[in-house]
Amino acid sequence: MKLYSFWRSSTSYRTRIALGLKGLHADNIPVNIVTAEHRGSVYAKINPEMRMPTLIDGEHTLTQSLAIIEYLEEKYPEPPLLPLNIYERARVRALALAVACDISPLNNTSPLLYLSQKLGLTEEQKVEWMRHWISSGFEVLEQLLITSPYTGTFCHGATPGMADCCLVPQLYNARRYHIDLTDFPLITRIDAACAKLPAFIAAHPSNQPDAVK
Ligand SMILES: N[C@@H](CCC(=O)N[C@@H](CS)C(=O)NCC(=O)O)C(=O)O
């Protein structure tokens, strides 16, 4: 397998974690979002959405991080990233989507560029926008986690899964923008548990070959 990714892209990061948790290897092919390499004709042919990541598995090209993670889950069921029980599976997907749909797109590169280039927001206003959507998203997640008996060492029980794959990169992003995390003790506790695991360590942006230190 080959993974087109960018070191600090949260969607690439979540896919790398899932690959690692499954014990799978994909050759990393870095694509630089900062220099807009993802908008060039070479990558656009591979992924017409011009977004990270893209997974190549044999003759198949897969896009959208959560679709890729579900594909890996179906193709390589062990160890599972979703629980067996259908209600619990829906819970884990809901937590993953709370990050992937309700937080992540609001601090993505192209909407942020639109805010500055088209709407004229200053850097400070843009950061305020990101802080608002990340913090309010975390407030919801913290409540979802606190109020559920299924929350354990990880988002769901005693083993890491799809929700953790999404949560950890979003926390990395939050720290990049110096968001105060003191109101989110459960989220940060889960993040700390994940940070000890080899799959999360290997997937960390700073451990990618294209990382800018
Ligand atoms: N829903 C997509 C989002 C992919 C996405 O937007 N990735 C970001 C990096 S985290 C990206 O490629 N941004 C480029 C841009 O916005 O131009 C997924 O989960 O894969």
PDB file of C-alpha atoms and ligand atoms in Angstrom:
ATOM      1  CA  MET A   1       0.000   0.000   0.000  1.00  0.00           C
ATOM      2  CA  LYS A   2       0.976   3.635  -0.527  1.00  0.00           C
ATOM      3  CA  LEU A   3      -0.280   6.580   1.488  1.00  0.00           C
ATOM      4  CA  TYR A   4      -0.193  10.078   0.040  1.00  0.00           C
ATOM      5  CA  SER A   5      -0.069  12.276   3.094  1.00  0.00           C
ATOM      6  CA  PHE A   6       1.161  15.507   4.618  1.00  0.00           C
ATOM      7  CA  TRP A   7       2.980  15.328   7.959  1.00  0.00           C
ATOM      8  CA  ARG A   8       0.714  17.652   9.971  1.00  0.00           C
ATOM      9  CA  SER A   9      -2.567  17.018   8.168  1.00  0.00           C
ATOM     10  CA  SER A  10      -4.970  15.640  10.760  1.00  0.00           C
ATOM     11  CA  THR A  11      -6.739  13.424   8.220  1.00  0.00           C
ATOM     12  CA  SER A  12      -3.405  11.892   7.177  1.00  0.00           C
ATOM     13  CA  TYR A  13      -2.479  11.511  10.855  1.00  0.00           C
ATOM     14  CA  ARG A  14      -5.731   9.670  11.686  1.00  0.00           C
ATOM     15  CA  THR A  15      -5.213   7.308   8.759  1.00  0.00           C
ATOM     16  CA  ARG A  16      -1.614   6.587   9.795  1.00  0.00           C
ATOM     17  CA  ILE A  17      -2.819   5.749  13.319  1.00  0.00           C
ATOM     18  CA  ALA A  18      -5.416   3.313  11.936  1.00  0.00           C
ATOM     19  CA  LEU A  19      -2.810   1.631   9.719  1.00  0.00           C
ATOM     20  CA  GLY A  20      -0.478   1.331  12.706  1.00  0.00           C
ATOM     21  CA  LEU A  21      -3.161  -0.071  15.019  1.00  0.00           C
ATOM     22  CA  LYS A  22      -3.871  -2.717  12.396  1.00  0.00           C
ATOM     23  CA  GLY A  23      -0.150  -3.503  12.130  1.00  0.00           C
ATOM     24  CA  LEU A  24      -0.171  -2.500   8.452  1.00  0.00           C
ATOM     25  CA  HIS A  25       2.530  -0.736   6.501  1.00  0.00           C
ATOM     26  CA  ALA A  26       1.963   1.776   3.719  1.00  0.00           C
ATOM     27  CA  ASP A  27       4.813   3.548   1.939  1.00  0.00           C
ATOM     28  CA  ASN A  28       4.533   7.227   2.749  1.00  0.00           C
ATOM     29  CA  ILE A  29       4.412   9.612  -0.205  1.00  0.00           C
ATOM     30  CA  PRO A  30       4.568  13.173   1.114  1.00  0.00           C
ATOM     31  CA  VAL A  31       2.514  15.871  -0.617  1.00  0.00           C
ATOM     32  CA  ASN A  32       3.130  19.409   0.576  1.00  0.00           C
ATOM     33  CA  ILE A  33      -0.063  21.314   1.391  1.00  0.00           C
ATOM     34  CA  VAL A  34       1.839  24.468   2.347  1.00  0.00           C
ATOM     35  CA  THR A  35       3.285  24.832  -1.157  1.00  0.00           C
ATOM     36  CA  ALA A  36      -0.091  23.762  -2.673  1.00  0.00           C
ATOM     37  CA  GLU A  37       1.478  20.651  -4.203  1.00  0.00           C
ATOM     38  CA  HIS A  38      -1.896  18.951  -3.583  1.00  0.00           C
ATOM     39  CA  ARG A  39      -3.456  21.339  -6.098  1.00  0.00           C
ATOM     40  CA  GLY A  40      -0.952  20.486  -8.828  1.00  0.00           C
ATOM     41  CA  SER A  41      -1.832  18.351 -11.822  1.00  0.00           C
ATOM     42  CA  VAL A  42       0.120  15.296 -10.606  1.00  0.00           C
ATOM     43  CA  TYR A  43      -1.813  14.853  -7.360  1.00  0.00           C
ATOM     44  CA  ALA A  44      -5.125  16.042  -8.870  1.00  0.00           C
ATOM     45  CA  LYS A  45      -4.982  13.048 -11.211  1.00  0.00           C
ATOM     46  CA  ILE A  46      -4.597  10.719  -8.241  1.00  0.00           C
ATOM     47  CA  ASN A  47      -7.238  12.410  -6.084  1.00  0.00           C
ATOM     48  CA  PRO A  48      -9.566  14.859  -7.887  1.00  0.00           C
ATOM     49  CA  GLU A  49     -10.680  16.205  -4.488  1.00  0.00           C
ATOM     50  CA  MET A  50      -7.105  17.485  -4.064  1.00  0.00           C
ATOM     51  CA  ARG A  51      -7.175  16.624  -0.390  1.00  0.00           C
ATOM     52  CA  MET A  52      -5.113  14.456   1.909  1.00  0.00           C
ATOM     53  CA  PRO A  53      -4.896  11.527   2.313  1.00  0.00           C
ATOM     54  CA  THR A  54      -5.109   9.042  -0.527  1.00  0.00           C
ATOM     55  CA  LEU A  55      -4.446   5.350   0.011  1.00  0.00           C
ATOM     56  CA  ILE A  56      -3.407   3.161  -2.894  1.00  0.00           C
ATOM     57  CA  ASP A  57      -4.063  -0.521  -2.339  1.00  0.00           C
ATOM     58  CA  GLY A  58      -3.066  -2.494  -5.407  1.00  0.00           C
ATOM     59  CA  GLU A  59      -5.224  -1.223  -8.257  1.00  0.00           C
ATOM     60  CA  HIS A  60      -7.579   0.620  -5.870  1.00  0.00           C
ATOM     61  CA  THR A  61      -7.410   4.310  -5.045  1.00  0.00           C
ATOM     62  CA  LEU A  62      -9.146   5.225  -1.809  1.00  0.00           C
ATOM     63  CA  THR A  63      -9.978   8.715  -0.585  1.00  0.00           C
ATOM     64  CA  GLN A  64     -11.682  10.266   2.482  1.00  0.00           C
ATOM     65  CA  SER A  65      -9.945   9.279   5.707  1.00  0.00           C
ATOM     66  CA  LEU A  66     -12.963   7.704   7.395  1.00  0.00           C
ATOM     67  CA  ALA A  67     -13.862   5.703   4.281  1.00  0.00           C
ATOM     68  CA  ILE A  68     -10.233   4.516   4.207  1.00  0.00           C
ATOM     69  CA  ILE A  69     -10.356   3.544   7.881  1.00  0.00           C
ATOM     70  CA  GLU A  70     -13.651   1.662   7.361  1.00  0.00           C
ATOM     71  CA  TYR A  71     -12.074  -0.080   4.339  1.00  0.00           C
ATOM     72  CA  LEU A  72      -9.101  -1.166   6.458  1.00  0.00           C
ATOM     73  CA  GLU A  73     -11.496  -2.333   9.167  1.00  0.00           C
ATOM     74  CA  GLU A  74     -13.413  -4.486   6.693  1.00  0.00           C
ATOM     75  CA  LYS A  75     -10.368  -5.835   4.907  1.00  0.00           C
ATOM     76  CA  TYR A  76      -8.283  -6.412   8.039  1.00  0.00           C
ATOM     77  CA  PRO A  77     -10.778  -6.966  10.879  1.00  0.00           C
ATOM     78  CA  GLU A  78      -8.138  -7.688  13.535  1.00  0.00           C
ATOM     79  CA  PRO A  79      -7.572  -5.883  15.778  1.00  0.00           C
ATOM     80  CA  PRO A  80     -10.965  -4.184  15.465  1.00  0.00           C
ATOM     81  CA  LEU A  81     -11.303  -0.398  15.481  1.00  0.00           C
ATOM     82  CA  LEU A  82     -15.075  -0.700  15.943  1.00  0.00           C
ATOM     83  CA  PRO A  83     -16.867  -2.736  18.633  1.00  0.00           C
ATOM     84  CA  LEU A  84     -18.998  -5.757  17.700  1.00  0.00           C
ATOM     85  CA  ASN A  85     -22.332  -4.538  19.048  1.00  0.00           C
ATOM     86  CA  ILE A  86     -24.196  -2.362  16.526  1.00  0.00           C
ATOM     87  CA  TYR A  87     -25.229   0.296  19.051  1.00  0.00           C
ATOM     88  CA  GLU A  88     -21.635   0.577  20.242  1.00  0.00           C
ATOM     89  CA  ARG A  89     -20.384   0.758  16.653  1.00  0.00           C
ATOM     90  CA  ALA A  90     -22.759   3.664  16.066  1.00  0.00           C
ATOM     91  CA  ARG A  91     -21.441   5.347  19.214  1.00  0.00           C
ATOM     92  CA  VAL A  92     -17.815   5.095  18.085  1.00  0.00           C
ATOM     93  CA  ARG A  93     -18.705   6.359  14.618  1.00  0.00           C
ATOM     94  CA  ALA A  94     -20.629   9.270  16.168  1.00  0.00           C
ATOM     95  CA  LEU A  95     -17.582  10.271  18.236  1.00  0.00           C
ATOM     96  CA  ALA A  96     -15.330   9.993  15.179  1.00  0.00           C
ATOM     97  CA  LEU A  97     -17.759  12.072  13.106  1.00  0.00           C
ATOM     98  CA  ALA A  98     -18.079  14.693  15.855  1.00  0.00           C
ATOM     99  CA  VAL A  99     -14.399  15.393  15.130  1.00  0.00           C
ATOM    100  CA  ALA A 100     -14.247  14.630  11.420  1.00  0.00           C
ATOM    101  CA  CYS A 101     -17.419  16.498  10.371  1.00  0.00           C
ATOM    102  CA  ASP A 102     -18.124  19.050  13.094  1.00  0.00           C
ATOM    103  CA  ILE A 103     -14.618  20.279  14.002  1.00  0.00           C
ATOM    104  CA  SER A 104     -11.978  19.350  11.454  1.00  0.00           C
ATOM    105  CA  PRO A 105     -13.445  20.936   8.266  1.00  0.00           C
ATOM    106  CA  LEU A 106     -13.748  24.291  10.031  1.00  0.00           C
ATOM    107  CA  ASN A 107     -10.001  24.516  10.512  1.00  0.00           C
ATOM    108  CA  ASN A 108      -8.956  23.079   7.200  1.00  0.00           C
ATOM    109  CA  THR A 109      -6.555  24.849   4.819  1.00  0.00           C
ATOM    110  CA  SER A 110      -8.954  25.847   2.018  1.00  0.00           C
ATOM    111  CA  PRO A 111     -11.735  27.340   4.199  1.00  0.00           C
ATOM    112  CA  LEU A 112      -9.074  29.226   6.176  1.00  0.00           C
ATOM    113  CA  LEU A 113      -7.582  30.604   2.966  1.00  0.00           C
ATOM    114  CA  TYR A 114     -11.071  31.704   1.929  1.00  0.00           C
ATOM    115  CA  LEU A 115     -11.490  33.531   5.231  1.00  0.00           C
ATOM    116  CA  SER A 116      -8.275  35.477   4.728  1.00  0.00           C
ATOM    117  CA  GLN A 117      -8.108  35.892   0.953  1.00  0.00           C
ATOM    118  CA  LYS A 118     -11.803  36.431   0.108  1.00  0.00           C
ATOM    119  CA  LEU A 119     -13.321  37.716   3.337  1.00  0.00           C
ATOM    120  CA  GLY A 120     -10.270  39.679   4.483  1.00  0.00           C
ATOM    121  CA  LEU A 121      -9.944  38.220   7.977  1.00  0.00           C
ATOM    122  CA  THR A 122      -6.694  38.985   9.764  1.00  0.00           C
ATOM    123  CA  GLU A 123      -4.440  36.218  11.091  1.00  0.00           C
ATOM    124  CA  GLU A 124      -5.721  36.980  14.594  1.00  0.00           C
ATOM    125  CA  GLN A 125      -9.374  36.675  13.520  1.00  0.00           C
ATOM    126  CA  LYS A 126      -8.634  33.402  11.756  1.00  0.00           C
ATOM    127  CA  VAL A 127      -7.007  31.963  14.862  1.00  0.00           C
ATOM    128  CA  GLU A 128     -10.003  33.141  16.913  1.00  0.00           C
ATOM    129  CA  TRP A 129     -12.287  31.309  14.433  1.00  0.00           C
ATOM    130  CA  MET A 130     -10.278  28.081  14.830  1.00  0.00           C
ATOM    131  CA  ARG A 131     -10.139  28.354  18.606  1.00  0.00           C
ATOM    132  CA  HIS A 132     -13.888  28.878  18.758  1.00  0.00           C
ATOM    133  CA  TRP A 133     -14.800  25.829  16.649  1.00  0.00           C
ATOM    134  CA  ILE A 134     -12.238  23.514  18.197  1.00  0.00           C
ATOM    135  CA  SER A 135     -13.135  24.498  21.776  1.00  0.00           C
ATOM    136  CA  SER A 136     -16.892  24.294  21.228  1.00  0.00           C
ATOM    137  CA  GLY A 137     -16.443  20.928  19.501  1.00  0.00           C
ATOM    138  CA  PHE A 138     -14.361  19.680  22.418  1.00  0.00           C
ATOM    139  CA  GLU A 139     -17.052  20.821  24.886  1.00  0.00           C
ATOM    140  CA  VAL A 140     -19.516  18.549  23.088  1.00  0.00           C
ATOM    141  CA  LEU A 141     -17.071  15.645  22.945  1.00  0.00           C
ATOM    142  CA  GLU A 142     -16.147  15.957  26.614  1.00  0.00           C
ATOM    143  CA  GLN A 143     -19.853  15.740  27.510  1.00  0.00           C
ATOM    144  CA  LEU A 144     -20.451  12.787  25.169  1.00  0.00           C
ATOM    145  CA  LEU A 145     -17.538  10.963  26.797  1.00  0.00           C
ATOM    146  CA  ILE A 146     -18.309  11.887  30.439  1.00  0.00           C
ATOM    147  CA  THR A 147     -21.931  10.824  30.188  1.00  0.00           C
ATOM    148  CA  SER A 148     -21.334   7.406  28.635  1.00  0.00           C
ATOM    149  CA  PRO A 149     -20.642   4.214  30.592  1.00  0.00           C
ATOM    150  CA  TYR A 150     -18.752   2.939  27.532  1.00  0.00           C
ATOM    151  CA  THR A 151     -15.928   5.461  27.888  1.00  0.00           C
ATOM    152  CA  GLY A 152     -12.844   3.761  29.276  1.00  0.00           C
ATOM    153  CA  THR A 153      -9.109   4.235  29.024  1.00  0.00           C
ATOM    154  CA  PHE A 154      -9.895   5.160  25.429  1.00  0.00           C
ATOM    155  CA  CYS A 155     -12.960   6.724  23.800  1.00  0.00           C
ATOM    156  CA  HIS A 156     -14.652   3.339  23.867  1.00  0.00           C
ATOM    157  CA  GLY A 157     -13.506   0.823  26.430  1.00  0.00           C
ATOM    158  CA  ALA A 158     -10.028  -0.501  27.052  1.00  0.00           C
ATOM    159  CA  THR A 159      -8.684  -0.594  23.499  1.00  0.00           C
ATOM    160  CA  PRO A 160      -8.101   2.238  21.028  1.00  0.00           C
ATOM    161  CA  GLY A 161     -10.436   2.535  18.060  1.00  0.00           C
ATOM    162  CA  MET A 162     -11.757   4.737  15.291  1.00  0.00           C
ATOM    163  CA  ALA A 163     -12.793   7.577  17.611  1.00  0.00           C
ATOM    164  CA  ASP A 164      -9.303   7.758  19.132  1.00  0.00           C
ATOM    165  CA  CYS A 165      -7.814   7.864  15.605  1.00  0.00           C
ATOM    166  CA  CYS A 166      -9.787  11.093  15.052  1.00  0.00           C
ATOM    167  CA  LEU A 167      -9.498  12.637  18.505  1.00  0.00           C
ATOM    168  CA  VAL A 168      -5.708  12.561  18.881  1.00  0.00           C
ATOM    169  CA  PRO A 169      -4.893  14.510  15.668  1.00  0.00           C
ATOM    170  CA  GLN A 170      -7.504  17.112  16.593  1.00  0.00           C
ATOM    171  CA  LEU A 171      -5.758  17.617  19.939  1.00  0.00           C
ATOM    172  CA  TYR A 172      -2.438  17.998  18.122  1.00  0.00           C
ATOM    173  CA  ASN A 173      -4.106  20.689  16.049  1.00  0.00           C
ATOM    174  CA  ALA A 174      -5.563  22.377  19.137  1.00  0.00           C
ATOM    175  CA  ARG A 175      -2.134  22.546  20.747  1.00  0.00           C
ATOM    176  CA  ARG A 176      -0.700  24.090  17.569  1.00  0.00           C
ATOM    177  CA  TYR A 177      -3.078  26.981  18.113  1.00  0.00           C
ATOM    178  CA  HIS A 178      -2.442  27.130  21.885  1.00  0.00           C
ATOM    179  CA  ILE A 179      -6.009  26.279  22.813  1.00  0.00           C
ATOM    180  CA  ASP A 180      -6.551  26.023  26.548  1.00  0.00           C
ATOM    181  CA  LEU A 181      -7.388  22.370  27.245  1.00  0.00           C
ATOM    182  CA  THR A 182      -7.909  22.594  31.009  1.00  0.00           C
ATOM    183  CA  ASP A 183     -11.683  22.287  30.634  1.00  0.00           C
ATOM    184  CA  PHE A 184     -11.292  18.947  28.840  1.00  0.00           C
ATOM    185  CA  PRO A 185      -9.758  16.573  31.419  1.00  0.00           C
ATOM    186  CA  LEU A 186     -11.275  13.427  29.943  1.00  0.00           C
ATOM    187  CA  ILE A 187     -10.259  14.194  26.368  1.00  0.00           C
ATOM    188  CA  THR A 188      -6.699  14.986  27.466  1.00  0.00           C
ATOM    189  CA  ARG A 189      -6.573  11.867  29.647  1.00  0.00           C
ATOM    190  CA  ILE A 190      -7.538   9.700  26.652  1.00  0.00           C
ATOM    191  CA  ASP A 191      -4.995  11.530  24.494  1.00  0.00           C
ATOM    192  CA  ALA A 192      -2.280  10.799  27.080  1.00  0.00           C
ATOM    193  CA  ALA A 193      -3.192   7.086  27.082  1.00  0.00           C
ATOM    194  CA  CYS A 194      -2.980   7.002  23.267  1.00  0.00           C
ATOM    195  CA  ALA A 195       0.352   8.831  23.277  1.00  0.00           C
ATOM    196  CA  LYS A 196       1.988   5.833  24.994  1.00  0.00           C
ATOM    197  CA  LEU A 197       1.098   3.400  22.204  1.00  0.00           C
ATOM    198  CA  PRO A 198       3.538   2.602  19.357  1.00  0.00           C
ATOM    199  CA  ALA A 199       0.915   3.135  16.608  1.00  0.00           C
ATOM    200  CA  PHE A 200       0.190   6.653  17.850  1.00  0.00           C
ATOM    201  CA  ILE A 201       3.881   7.450  18.344  1.00  0.00           C
ATOM    202  CA  ALA A 202       4.818   6.278  14.835  1.00  0.00           C
ATOM    203  CA  ALA A 203       1.926   8.258  13.301  1.00  0.00           C
ATOM    204  CA  HIS A 204       2.785  11.503  15.100  1.00  0.00           C
ATOM    205  CA  PRO A 205       3.508  14.401  12.699  1.00  0.00           C
ATOM    206  CA  SER A 206       6.973  14.976  14.162  1.00  0.00           C
ATOM    207  CA  ASN A 207       7.920  11.396  13.233  1.00  0.00           C
ATOM    208  CA  GLN A 208       7.101  11.783   9.532  1.00  0.00           C
ATOM    209  CA  PRO A 209       9.885  12.056   6.941  1.00  0.00           C
ATOM    210  CA  ASP A 210       8.489  15.322   5.552  1.00  0.00           C
ATOM    211  CA  ALA A 211       8.137  16.954   8.998  1.00  0.00           C
ATOM    212  CA  VAL A 212       9.512  20.459   9.280  1.00  0.00           C
ATOM    213  CA  LYS A 213      11.133  20.664  12.717  1.00  0.00           C
TER     214      LYS A 213
HETATM  215  N1  LIG B   1     -13.112  14.753   4.665  1.00  0.00           N
HETATM  216  C1  LIG B   1     -11.785  14.590   4.161  1.00  0.00           C
HETATM  217  C2  LIG B   1     -11.023  15.873   4.397  1.00  0.00           C
HETATM  218  C3  LIG B   1      -9.672  15.829   3.743  1.00  0.00           C
HETATM  219  C4  LIG B   1      -8.956  17.154   3.913  1.00  0.00           C
HETATM  220  O1  LIG B   1      -9.545  18.202   3.693  1.00  0.00           O
HETATM  221  N2  LIG B   1      -7.663  17.086   4.270  1.00  0.00           N
HETATM  222  C5  LIG B   1      -6.929  18.314   4.423  1.00  0.00           C
HETATM  223  C6  LIG B   1      -5.688  18.074   5.245  1.00  0.00           C
HETATM  224  S1  LIG B   1      -6.071  17.733   6.935  1.00  0.00           S
HETATM  225  C7  LIG B   1      -6.526  18.833   3.074  1.00  0.00           C
HETATM  226  O2  LIG B   1      -6.111  18.085   2.219  1.00  0.00           O
HETATM  227  N3  LIG B   1      -6.641  20.156   2.893  1.00  0.00           N
HETATM  228  C8  LIG B   1      -6.249  20.782   1.684  1.00  0.00           C
HETATM  229  C9  LIG B   1      -7.078  21.980   1.382  1.00  0.00           C
HETATM  230  O3  LIG B   1      -7.947  22.325   2.177  1.00  0.00           O
HETATM  231  O4  LIG B   1      -6.816  22.556   0.329  1.00  0.00           O
HETATM  232  C10 LIG B   1     -11.102  13.401   4.845  1.00  0.00           C
HETATM  233  O5  LIG B   1     -11.476  13.078   5.965  1.00  0.00           O
HETATM  234  O6  LIG B   1     -10.226  12.780   4.229  1.00  0.00           O
END
